[in-house]
Every structure is written in C-alpha cells, then in structure tokens.
CSV table of C-alpha atoms in Angstrom, one decimal:
chain,number,residue,atom,x,y,z
J,1,MET,CA,4.6,107.8,-226.0
J,2,SER,CA,4.0,105.5,-229.0
J,3,ALA,CA,1.6,106.6,-231.7
J,4,THR,CA,-0.9,103.9,-230.6
J,5,ALA,CA,-0.8,105.1,-227.0
J,6,GLU,CA,-1.1,108.7,-228.0
J,7,HIS,CA,-4.2,107.8,-230.2
J,8,ALA,CA,-5.7,105.9,-227.3
J,9,GLU,CA,-5.3,108.9,-225.0
J,10,LEU,CA,-6.8,111.3,-227.5
J,11,ALA,CA,-9.7,109.0,-228.1
J,12,GLU,CA,-10.4,108.8,-224.4
J,13,ARG,CA,-10.1,112.5,-224.1
J,14,PHE,CA,-12.2,113.6,-227.1
J,15,GLY,CA,-14.2,110.6,-228.0
J,16,THR,CA,-14.6,108.9,-231.4
J,17,PRO,CA,-14.9,109.1,-234.3
J,18,LEU,CA,-11.9,111.4,-234.1
J,19,TYR,CA,-9.6,112.9,-236.7
J,20,VAL,CA,-6.1,113.7,-235.5
J,21,TYR,CA,-3.9,116.1,-237.6
J,22,ASP,CA,-0.2,116.6,-237.1
J,23,LEU,CA,1.1,120.0,-238.2
J,24,ASP,CA,4.7,118.8,-238.1
J,25,ARG,CA,3.9,116.3,-240.9
J,26,VAL,CA,2.1,119.0,-242.9
J,27,ARG,CA,5.1,121.2,-242.8
J,28,ALA,CA,7.4,118.3,-243.7
J,29,ALA,CA,5.3,117.6,-246.7
J,30,ARG,CA,5.4,121.2,-247.8
J,31,ARG,CA,9.2,121.3,-247.5
J,32,SER,CA,9.5,118.0,-249.5
J,33,LEU,CA,7.2,119.1,-252.3
J,34,PHE,CA,8.9,122.5,-252.7
J,35,GLY,CA,12.2,120.6,-252.8
J,36,ASP,CA,10.8,118.4,-255.6
J,37,LEU,CA,10.1,121.5,-257.8
J,38,PRO,CA,12.6,123.8,-259.5
J,39,ASP,CA,13.5,127.0,-257.6
J,40,GLY,CA,11.1,129.9,-258.1
J,41,PHE,CA,7.9,127.8,-258.4
J,42,HIS,CA,4.8,128.9,-256.6
J,43,LEU,CA,2.8,126.1,-254.9
J,44,TYR,CA,-1.0,126.4,-254.4
J,45,TYR,CA,-2.7,124.4,-251.6
J,46,ALA,CA,-6.1,123.1,-252.9
J,47,LEU,CA,-8.3,123.8,-249.8
J,48,LYS,CA,-10.8,121.2,-251.1
J,49,ALA,CA,-8.5,118.5,-249.7
J,50,ASN,CA,-8.9,119.9,-246.1
J,51,PRO,CA,-10.1,123.4,-245.4
J,52,HIS,CA,-9.2,123.3,-241.7
J,53,PRO,CA,-7.7,126.7,-241.0
J,54,ALA,CA,-4.9,125.3,-238.8
J,55,ILE,CA,-3.7,123.1,-241.7
J,56,ALA,CA,-4.0,125.8,-244.3
J,57,ARG,CA,-2.1,128.2,-241.9
J,58,ALA,CA,0.7,125.6,-241.4
J,59,LEU,CA,1.2,125.6,-245.2
J,60,ARG,CA,1.9,129.3,-245.4
J,61,GLU,CA,3.8,130.0,-242.1
J,62,GLY,CA,7.2,129.2,-240.8
J,63,ALA,CA,10.6,128.8,-242.5
J,64,GLY,CA,10.9,128.1,-246.2
J,65,PRO,CA,8.6,129.0,-249.2
J,66,ALA,CA,4.9,129.5,-248.4
J,67,CYS,CA,2.0,128.0,-250.2
J,68,ARG,CA,-0.7,130.1,-251.8
J,69,ALA,CA,-4.4,129.1,-251.7
J,70,GLU,CA,-6.4,127.5,-254.5
J,71,ILE,CA,-10.1,128.0,-253.6
J,72,SER,CA,-13.4,127.2,-255.3
J,73,SER,CA,-16.2,128.6,-253.0
J,74,PRO,CA,-17.0,131.3,-250.5
J,75,GLY,CA,-16.5,128.8,-247.7
J,76,GLU,CA,-12.9,128.0,-248.9
J,77,LEU,CA,-12.3,131.7,-249.3
J,78,ALA,CA,-13.4,132.2,-245.6
J,79,ALA,CA,-11.1,129.4,-244.5
J,80,ALA,CA,-8.2,130.8,-246.4
J,81,LEU,CA,-8.7,134.3,-244.9
J,82,GLU,CA,-9.0,132.8,-241.4
J,83,ALA,CA,-5.7,131.0,-242.0
J,84,GLY,CA,-4.0,134.3,-242.8
J,85,TYR,CA,-3.9,134.3,-246.6
J,86,ALA,CA,-4.5,137.6,-248.3
J,87,GLY,CA,-6.9,137.8,-251.2
J,88,GLY,CA,-3.9,138.3,-253.5
J,89,ASP,CA,-2.6,134.9,-252.4
J,90,CYS,CA,-5.6,133.1,-253.8
J,91,LEU,CA,-6.4,131.6,-257.1
J,92,TYR,CA,-10.2,131.3,-257.6
J,93,THR,CA,-11.2,128.3,-259.7
J,94,GLY,CA,-14.3,126.3,-260.6
J,95,PRO,CA,-16.7,125.9,-263.6
J,96,GLY,CA,-19.7,127.4,-261.8
J,97,LYS,CA,-18.7,130.6,-260.2
J,98,THR,CA,-21.8,132.6,-259.3
J,99,ASP,CA,-22.3,136.3,-259.5
J,100,ALA,CA,-22.4,136.5,-255.7
J,101,GLU,CA,-19.2,134.6,-255.1
J,102,ILE,CA,-17.3,136.5,-257.7
J,103,ALA,CA,-18.3,139.8,-256.2
J,104,LEU,CA,-17.4,138.5,-252.7
J,105,ALA,CA,-14.0,137.3,-253.9
J,106,LEU,CA,-13.2,140.6,-255.5
J,107,SER,CA,-14.3,142.5,-252.4
J,108,HIS,CA,-11.7,140.5,-250.4
J,109,GLY,CA,-8.9,141.3,-252.8
J,110,VAL,CA,-8.9,138.2,-255.0
J,111,ARG,CA,-7.6,139.2,-258.3
J,112,ARG,CA,-6.5,136.0,-260.0
J,113,PHE,CA,-9.2,133.7,-261.4
J,114,SER,CA,-9.0,130.5,-263.5
J,115,VAL,CA,-11.7,130.8,-266.2
J,116,GLU,CA,-13.4,127.8,-267.7
J,117,SER,CA,-15.5,129.5,-270.5
J,118,ILE,CA,-16.3,132.7,-272.2
J,119,GLY,CA,-19.4,133.0,-270.0
J,120,ASP,CA,-17.2,132.6,-266.9
J,121,LEU,CA,-14.9,135.3,-268.1
J,122,ARG,CA,-17.7,137.7,-268.9
J,123,ARG,CA,-19.2,137.3,-265.4
J,124,ILE,CA,-15.8,138.0,-263.8
J,125,GLY,CA,-15.3,141.0,-266.0
J,126,GLY,CA,-18.7,142.5,-265.2
J,127,HIS,CA,-18.1,142.3,-261.5
J,128,ALA,CA,-14.5,143.6,-261.8
J,129,ARG,CA,-15.8,146.6,-263.7
J,130,ALA,CA,-18.4,147.3,-261.1
J,131,ALA,CA,-15.7,147.1,-258.4
J,132,GLY,CA,-13.4,149.4,-260.4
J,133,VAL,CA,-10.6,146.8,-260.7
J,134,VAL,CA,-9.1,144.5,-263.3
J,135,ALA,CA,-9.0,140.7,-262.8
J,136,ASP,CA,-6.1,138.7,-264.0
J,137,CYS,CA,-7.5,135.6,-265.6
J,138,LEU,CA,-5.8,132.3,-266.4
J,139,LEU,CA,-7.4,130.4,-269.3
J,140,ARG,CA,-8.0,126.8,-268.2
J,141,VAL,CA,-7.3,124.8,-271.2
J,142,ASN,CA,-8.9,121.4,-272.0
J,143,ALA,CA,-6.1,120.1,-274.3
J,144,LEU,CA,-6.9,117.6,-277.0
J,145,ALA,CA,-4.4,115.1,-275.8
J,146,SER,CA,-2.7,114.2,-272.5
J,147,GLY,CA,0.8,113.1,-271.9
J,148,ALA,CA,0.3,110.1,-269.7
J,149,ALA,CA,-2.2,107.3,-269.4
J,150,THR,CA,-2.3,106.9,-265.6
J,151,GLY,CA,-4.1,108.7,-262.8
J,152,LEU,CA,-7.5,110.3,-262.9
J,153,ARG,CA,-7.8,112.0,-266.3
J,154,MET,CA,-8.8,115.7,-266.3
J,155,MET,CA,-8.2,116.7,-269.9
J,156,GLY,CA,-8.5,115.3,-273.4
J,157,LYS,CA,-12.3,114.6,-273.2
J,158,PRO,CA,-15.6,116.5,-273.1
J,159,SER,CA,-15.8,118.3,-269.8
J,160,GLN,CA,-17.3,121.1,-267.8
J,161,PHE,CA,-13.7,122.0,-267.0
J,162,GLY,CA,-11.7,124.3,-269.3
J,163,ILE,CA,-11.9,125.7,-272.7
J,164,ASP,CA,-11.5,123.2,-275.5
J,165,ALA,CA,-8.1,123.8,-277.0
J,166,GLU,CA,-9.4,123.5,-280.6
J,167,THR,CA,-11.8,126.4,-280.1
J,168,LEU,CA,-9.2,128.9,-278.8
J,169,PRO,CA,-8.2,130.3,-282.3
J,170,GLY,CA,-11.8,131.2,-283.0
J,171,LEU,CA,-12.3,132.7,-279.5
J,172,ALA,CA,-9.0,134.5,-279.2
J,173,ALA,CA,-10.3,138.0,-280.1
J,174,GLU,CA,-13.4,137.7,-277.9
J,175,LEU,CA,-11.5,136.3,-274.9
J,176,SER,CA,-9.0,139.2,-275.1
J,177,SER,CA,-11.5,142.0,-275.2
J,178,VAL,CA,-13.7,141.4,-272.1
J,179,ASP,CA,-13.6,144.7,-270.1
J,180,GLY,CA,-12.5,144.3,-266.5
J,181,THR,CA,-10.3,141.3,-267.3
J,182,ARG,CA,-6.8,140.7,-268.5
J,183,ILE,CA,-5.7,137.3,-269.9
J,184,ALA,CA,-2.6,136.8,-267.9
J,185,GLY,CA,-1.7,133.2,-268.7
J,186,ALA,CA,-2.9,129.6,-268.5
J,187,HIS,CA,-4.1,127.1,-266.0
J,188,PHE,CA,-3.9,123.3,-266.6
J,189,PHE,CA,-5.0,120.5,-264.4
J,190,THR,CA,-4.3,117.4,-266.2
J,191,MET,CA,-4.5,114.5,-263.8
J,192,SER,CA,-4.8,113.4,-260.1
J,193,ASN,CA,-2.6,111.0,-258.3
J,194,ALA,CA,0.0,110.3,-261.0
J,195,ALA,CA,1.4,106.8,-260.8
J,196,SER,CA,5.0,107.7,-261.6
J,197,GLU,CA,7.4,110.6,-262.0
J,198,ASP,CA,7.5,109.9,-265.8
J,199,ALA,CA,3.7,110.3,-265.9
J,200,LEU,CA,4.0,113.7,-264.2
J,201,LEU,CA,6.8,114.9,-266.5
J,202,ALA,CA,4.8,113.8,-269.6
J,203,GLU,CA,1.8,115.8,-268.4
J,204,TYR,CA,3.8,118.9,-267.6
J,205,ASP,CA,5.5,118.7,-271.0
J,206,GLN,CA,2.1,118.5,-272.6
J,207,ALA,CA,0.9,121.5,-270.6
J,208,ALA,CA,4.0,123.5,-271.5
J,209,GLN,CA,3.4,122.8,-275.2
J,210,SER,CA,-0.2,123.9,-274.9
J,211,ALA,CA,1.0,127.1,-273.2
J,212,VAL,CA,3.3,127.8,-276.1
J,213,ARG,CA,0.4,127.5,-278.5
J,214,LEU,CA,-1.6,130.0,-276.4
J,215,ALA,CA,1.3,132.5,-276.8
J,216,GLU,CA,1.3,131.9,-280.6
J,217,LEU,CA,-2.4,132.9,-280.6
J,218,GLY,CA,-1.4,136.2,-279.1
J,219,PHE,CA,-2.3,135.6,-275.5
J,220,ALA,CA,-0.1,137.0,-272.7
J,221,LEU,CA,1.8,134.3,-270.9
J,222,ASP,CA,2.9,136.0,-267.7
J,223,TYR,CA,1.7,133.1,-265.4
J,224,VAL,CA,1.3,129.4,-266.0
J,225,ASP,CA,-0.1,127.0,-263.5
J,226,LEU,CA,0.9,123.5,-264.6
J,227,GLY,CA,-1.6,121.8,-262.2
J,228,GLY,CA,-0.9,119.0,-259.8
J,229,GLY,CA,-1.0,115.2,-259.9
J,230,PHE,CA,1.3,114.5,-257.0
J,231,GLY,CA,0.5,111.1,-255.5
J,232,ALA,CA,-0.2,110.1,-251.9
J,233,PRO,CA,-2.0,107.1,-250.3
J,234,TYR,CA,-5.5,107.7,-249.1
J,235,ALA,CA,-7.0,105.7,-246.2
J,236,THR,CA,-4.4,103.0,-246.6
J,237,PRO,CA,-0.9,102.6,-245.1
J,238,GLY,CA,2.1,104.0,-247.0
J,239,GLU,CA,4.1,107.1,-247.6
J,240,ARG,CA,3.5,110.0,-250.1
J,241,SER,CA,5.1,109.5,-253.5
J,242,ALA,CA,8.7,110.6,-253.9
J,243,TYR,CA,9.9,112.4,-257.0
J,244,PRO,CA,13.7,112.5,-256.9
J,245,GLY,CA,14.2,113.3,-260.6
J,246,LEU,CA,11.3,115.7,-261.0
J,247,ARG,CA,13.2,118.9,-260.1
J,248,ASP,CA,15.8,118.4,-262.9
J,249,GLY,CA,13.4,116.7,-265.3
J,250,LEU,CA,10.9,119.5,-265.1
J,251,ALA,CA,13.6,122.2,-265.4
J,252,SER,CA,14.8,120.5,-268.6
J,253,VAL,CA,11.2,120.4,-270.0
J,254,LEU,CA,10.8,124.1,-269.3
J,255,ASP,CA,14.2,125.0,-270.7
J,256,ASP,CA,13.0,123.4,-273.9
J,257,ARG,CA,9.4,124.7,-274.0
J,258,LEU,CA,9.4,128.0,-272.0
J,259,PRO,CA,13.0,129.1,-271.9
J,260,GLY,CA,12.3,132.5,-270.2
J,261,TRP,CA,11.0,130.8,-267.1
J,262,ARG,CA,14.3,131.1,-265.2
J,263,THR,CA,13.9,134.9,-265.3
J,264,GLY,CA,10.3,134.8,-264.4
J,265,SER,CA,8.8,134.9,-267.9
J,266,PRO,CA,6.4,133.2,-267.3
J,267,GLU,CA,6.1,132.8,-263.6
J,268,LEU,CA,5.3,129.1,-262.9
J,269,ALA,CA,3.1,127.3,-260.3
J,270,CYS,CA,1.9,123.9,-259.4
J,271,GLU,CA,-0.9,122.9,-257.0
J,272,SER,CA,-1.5,120.1,-254.6
J,273,GLY,CA,-4.0,119.0,-252.0
J,274,ARG,CA,-3.8,115.3,-251.0
J,275,SER,CA,0.0,115.1,-251.3
J,276,LEU,CA,0.4,117.9,-248.8
J,277,VAL,CA,-2.0,116.8,-246.1
J,278,ALA,CA,-3.2,113.2,-246.4
J,279,GLY,CA,-0.2,111.8,-244.5
J,280,ALA,CA,-0.8,114.3,-241.6
J,281,GLY,CA,-4.1,112.8,-240.6
J,282,SER,CA,-5.5,109.7,-238.9
J,283,LEU,CA,-9.1,108.7,-238.3
J,284,LEU,CA,-9.8,106.9,-235.0
J,285,CYS,CA,-12.9,104.8,-234.6
J,286,ARG,CA,-14.3,102.5,-232.0
J,287,VAL,CA,-15.6,99.0,-232.7
J,288,VAL,CA,-19.3,99.0,-231.7
J,289,ASN,CA,-20.1,95.4,-232.6
J,290,VAL,CA,-18.7,92.4,-234.3
J,291,LYS,CA,-21.2,90.0,-235.9
J,292,THR,CA,-21.3,87.1,-238.3
J,293,SER,CA,-23.8,86.9,-241.1
J,294,ARG,CA,-23.7,83.8,-243.3
J,295,ASP,CA,-20.0,83.1,-242.8
J,296,ASN,CA,-19.1,86.8,-243.2
J,297,THR,CA,-17.7,88.8,-240.3
J,298,PHE,CA,-18.8,92.4,-240.0
J,299,VAL,CA,-16.9,94.8,-237.8
J,300,VAL,CA,-19.3,97.7,-237.1
J,301,LEU,CA,-17.5,101.0,-236.3
J,302,ASP,CA,-18.9,104.2,-234.8
J,303,GLY,CA,-17.9,106.1,-238.0
J,304,GLY,CA,-18.6,105.2,-241.6
J,305,ILE,CA,-19.2,107.1,-244.8
J,306,ASN,CA,-20.5,109.9,-242.7
J,307,VAL,CA,-17.0,110.6,-241.5
J,308,LEU,CA,-14.9,109.1,-244.2
J,309,GLY,CA,-16.9,109.4,-247.4
J,310,GLY,CA,-13.9,110.3,-249.6
J,311,LEU,CA,-16.5,111.4,-252.2
J,312,SER,CA,-17.6,107.8,-252.3
J,313,GLY,CA,-21.0,108.8,-253.7
J,314,ILE,CA,-19.2,109.2,-257.1
J,315,GLY,CA,-16.7,106.5,-256.6
J,316,ARG,CA,-14.0,109.1,-256.5
J,317,LEU,CA,-11.5,108.3,-253.8
J,318,LEU,CA,-12.4,105.6,-251.3
J,319,PRO,CA,-10.2,102.5,-252.0
J,320,ALA,CA,-11.7,99.1,-252.4
J,321,ALA,CA,-10.6,98.2,-248.9
J,322,VAL,CA,-9.6,100.7,-246.2
J,323,GLN,CA,-6.5,99.3,-244.4
J,324,LEU,CA,-6.1,99.7,-240.7
J,325,ASP,CA,-2.8,100.8,-239.2
J,326,ASP,CA,-2.9,98.5,-236.2
J,327,ALA,CA,-1.6,95.1,-235.2
J,328,ALA,CA,-0.9,92.3,-237.7
J,329,PRO,CA,-4.1,91.1,-239.5
J,330,THR,CA,-5.4,87.7,-238.5
J,331,GLU,CA,-8.8,87.5,-240.2
J,332,THR,CA,-10.9,88.9,-243.0
J,333,ALA,CA,-13.9,91.1,-242.3
J,334,HIS,CA,-16.1,93.8,-243.7
J,335,LEU,CA,-15.7,97.3,-242.1
J,336,ALA,CA,-19.2,98.8,-241.6
J,337,GLY,CA,-20.3,102.1,-240.2
J,338,PRO,CA,-23.3,103.0,-238.0
J,339,LEU,CA,-25.6,104.3,-240.8
J,340,CYS,CA,-29.0,102.7,-241.7
J,341,THR,CA,-27.9,101.9,-245.3
J,342,PRO,CA,-26.1,98.9,-246.8
J,343,GLY,CA,-23.9,101.4,-248.6
J,344,ASP,CA,-22.2,102.3,-245.3
J,345,LEU,CA,-19.1,100.1,-245.9
J,346,LEU,CA,-15.6,101.5,-245.5
J,347,GLY,CA,-14.0,98.2,-246.8
J,348,ARG,CA,-15.0,94.8,-248.1
J,349,ALA,CA,-13.0,91.7,-247.2
J,350,VAL,CA,-10.4,93.7,-245.2
J,351,ARG,CA,-7.6,91.9,-243.4
J,352,VAL,CA,-7.8,93.0,-239.8
J,353,PRO,CA,-6.5,92.0,-236.4
J,354,LYS,CA,-8.9,90.1,-234.1
J,355,LEU,CA,-11.3,92.9,-233.0
J,356,THR,CA,-14.0,93.1,-230.3
J,357,ALA,CA,-16.4,95.7,-229.2
J,358,GLY,CA,-14.6,98.7,-227.6
J,359,ASP,CA,-11.4,98.3,-229.6
J,360,LEU,CA,-9.8,101.3,-231.1
J,361,VAL,CA,-8.9,101.2,-234.8
J,362,THR,CA,-6.8,103.7,-236.8
J,363,ILE,CA,-7.3,104.5,-240.4
J,364,PRO,CA,-4.1,106.2,-241.7
J,365,ASN,CA,-3.5,108.8,-244.3
J,366,THR,CA,-6.8,110.5,-243.9
J,367,GLY,CA,-5.7,114.1,-243.6
J,368,ALA,CA,-7.3,114.8,-247.0
J,369,TYR,CA,-10.9,114.3,-248.0
J,370,GLY,CA,-12.2,113.6,-244.6
J,371,PRO,CA,-15.3,115.3,-243.0
J,372,THR,CA,-16.0,117.8,-245.7
J,373,ALA,CA,-15.9,115.2,-248.4
J,374,SER,CA,-18.2,112.9,-246.5
J,375,LEU,CA,-21.9,112.4,-245.9
J,376,VAL,CA,-21.6,114.2,-242.7
J,377,HIS,CA,-25.2,115.3,-242.5
J,378,PHE,CA,-26.8,112.0,-243.4
J,379,LEU,CA,-28.9,110.6,-240.5
J,380,SER,CA,-28.0,113.7,-238.5
J,381,ARG,CA,-25.3,112.1,-236.6
J,382,PRO,CA,-22.7,114.3,-234.9
J,383,ALA,CA,-19.7,115.3,-237.1
J,384,PRO,CA,-16.4,113.8,-236.0
J,385,ALA,CA,-14.2,115.9,-233.7
J,386,GLU,CA,-10.9,117.2,-235.2
J,387,VAL,CA,-7.9,117.5,-233.1
J,388,VAL,CA,-4.7,119.4,-234.2
J,389,LEU,CA,-1.3,118.6,-232.9
J,390,ASP,CA,1.7,120.8,-233.1
J,391,GLY,CA,5.0,119.6,-231.6
J,392,GLY,CA,3.0,116.7,-230.1
J,393,GLU,CA,0.7,119.0,-228.2
J,394,VAL,CA,-3.0,119.6,-228.7
J,395,VAL,CA,-3.5,123.1,-230.1
J,396,SER,CA,-7.0,122.8,-231.4
J,397,ALA,CA,-10.1,120.6,-230.8
J,398,THR,CA,-13.2,121.5,-232.8
J,399,ARG,CA,-16.2,119.9,-234.4
J,400,LEU,CA,-18.1,121.1,-237.5
J,401,GLU,CA,-21.7,121.9,-236.6
J,402,SER,CA,-24.7,122.3,-238.8
J,403,ARG,CA,-27.8,124.3,-237.9
J,404,ARG,CA,-30.8,125.7,-239.8
J,405,THR,CA,-30.8,129.5,-240.2
J,406,PRO,CA,-33.5,131.7,-241.6
J,407,VAL,CA,-33.2,132.8,-245.2
J,408,ALA,CA,-34.4,136.3,-245.9
J,409,LEU,CA,-37.6,136.5,-248.0
J,410,ALA,CA,-37.2,138.2,-251.4
C-alpha cells in the first residue's frame, strides 16, 4: 500500500485532523543520531518535542543504545514514567522549577537537575534535604560568546536560561556549598536547528572550553551535557540533517579540550527533540472549502493553528509556508484553518495541487511540536486524533482531552 493510500485509509478510519506517527522511523532516527556521536555518549530525548508515551518508549526500547529523558514539567515526568523511564534516567531542566514539581521529581527518583540560578539550586537543595537525598546538579552556563552564527541562539545574550559565565567566579563558593546538592558538572544548550556540521562543532568546542573553565574554578566535572542543535525540517518536505563528519570531528574537539572523556571523565551527553521525531509524523487534514477573495485563493482545512501551532504565537517554529506532501503543485493559495481568527493561517502563498472540498492533504515532518505546541484549546474544538504505527500496523489511537476539574479550596 502506498503512503498516500495508507493515509487515506487511516483518515477514513479515524477522521481528520489526524496525526500519524511511525515508530520504525523513530527508531531509525535514534540509530542514526547515536551513530553520528562518538561511542559512549548519552543521548537525552527532549520530551517537549512530543511527549506521546509510545514515541518516548520507542526511543529507549529495542536494540542499540537507549535514550534518556530530558523533562521540564510534571506532565513530561508523567509521560516519561509511563514510557518506562526510571527517575534516574531523567534530567530535569527549566528556569522556573516550582517547589511542588521539585518535590514530585525527587519522590519519583529524579536525581539529576540542570540549574539555572543560585535560587534554583537552593530550592532543589531544600527539597533534597527534606527527602534525605542529594541531588546531582549540572550548572547551565550562559557563555559570553557562541561558536557559530546560525540557528536559534540560546547563549551569549541576557536570558532567563543559565548562569552568566562572567558571574561564576564570584558565585563559586556559594554554588558549591548548598546542602542537599552536589555540583556534578555542566549543561549547555547553545542553539537549535544548526545549519551545518561546522556550526555544531563550533558550538560544541565553545561548550567544551566553557566546561574547562568551570573545572579551573574548582567545580567537579563528572558529567557534561553539550546540548543539541541537530537539524530537521519542520512541516515541510525533506530529510533530517546528516552529519557524516561529526563523530570524528567531535572526538577531536574532546581529545583537545577534555582528554579524559574516553575513559568516562567526564561522562558526556547530547540532547535532541525534533531531529529524533519530526520525520516520524504526518498531519492529515481535509479540505473544507476553497474560496477566492480579491484574486487570492484560500484553501480552508479542518485543522489550523489549533492542531499545528508550532509555537506560532511566539514565531518560534512554523515556517513561512507549510509545504504539502502531495501531488505536484499547480497553483498558489493560502492555507487557512477553521478558527474564527485571521491569524489561523498555516501558510501564505503556498504552491499546492488543485484542491477541492473533501480532498485529503498531508503536511509532512510533523512528529515534533504538534498538538502540545499548538492552540489546542482555542475555540474548544476537539484535539486531533493521534495514531501510532509499528511495523505498518496501528498499535495506538488516542486523543488528548481537556476537562475542568475542581481545585481544592485552601
């Protein structure tokens, strides 16, 4: 059965809008990315990309190295646990960890946290002491400079993320003396969606140099997370980025900057979300209406930014024009969703095949930043169904539901 025929059958069976996730492609991406990294690296899956438990589970089960879980909320912790990760497999990150979520994470065995500030560290330490444990903390460093000029910049500027590198000498004694915590190393997240292999290597070299400076200040350097940056197309046709020289190039950088890494001093990790799962997903929508307004064609779909927001409210991910994975384009149109707002546009001036009401369209590479990154509650429309395939067979069909529940009065 062709992909188009398979999608048509699934759309008839489960309705639209519909996400289809292929676990075979998830596993292939995991194998590929581990193969791009030097032996011995840990790889964290960032559940923010797609917290569906079946996808998270596929990244830790089966032959070959297993991913760990990078989480930033109680909901992501719950998804990781449902997918079979132990608390010890998780790295808890984020600049606004609350008392309640820190306590919850510790109660489920999470012991590794990325810390963004001295206040963050103190909160973790207080709850670790109360639980009678010690939390291993990685200092997230906001370096003064970055190694590359492409991709979404995450360091080298004022930010809620990380401890400014220039303040670390003055904070060293305080950071090292918070009861209930142990500074175990460093966490860097320099960029997202690197444009090239050279850009990635430049960033990792910069991160490794920053890690060396931490060691020079007296911090333990048992574990270093170099971050991510691995590229993949989002809601547009194409394949995930290939990095044929990254394995050897990164090994050379580490031999120069952190020569003990080959014997596990420090242990090393990277993290990825979109690169692991974007290519495993497709979004299927039906054409509801096609209309012309002042010489512009609007193709109105049954799903819009409520199902494919891509964090569009902050201009984060959605490309200028979503590209359909269908027949050869023959005309230009605007792709609109069903919401009562002029902002519900998935693409402006998109080249599309000739479409009529009832046609099925496929938006590719949407395995990341789908429903949970969208305005899924706006206008109270139903969330899209999500179907999971394994070996070509449907193994799961679910839909996120929202409901009001009572909150206990103080």
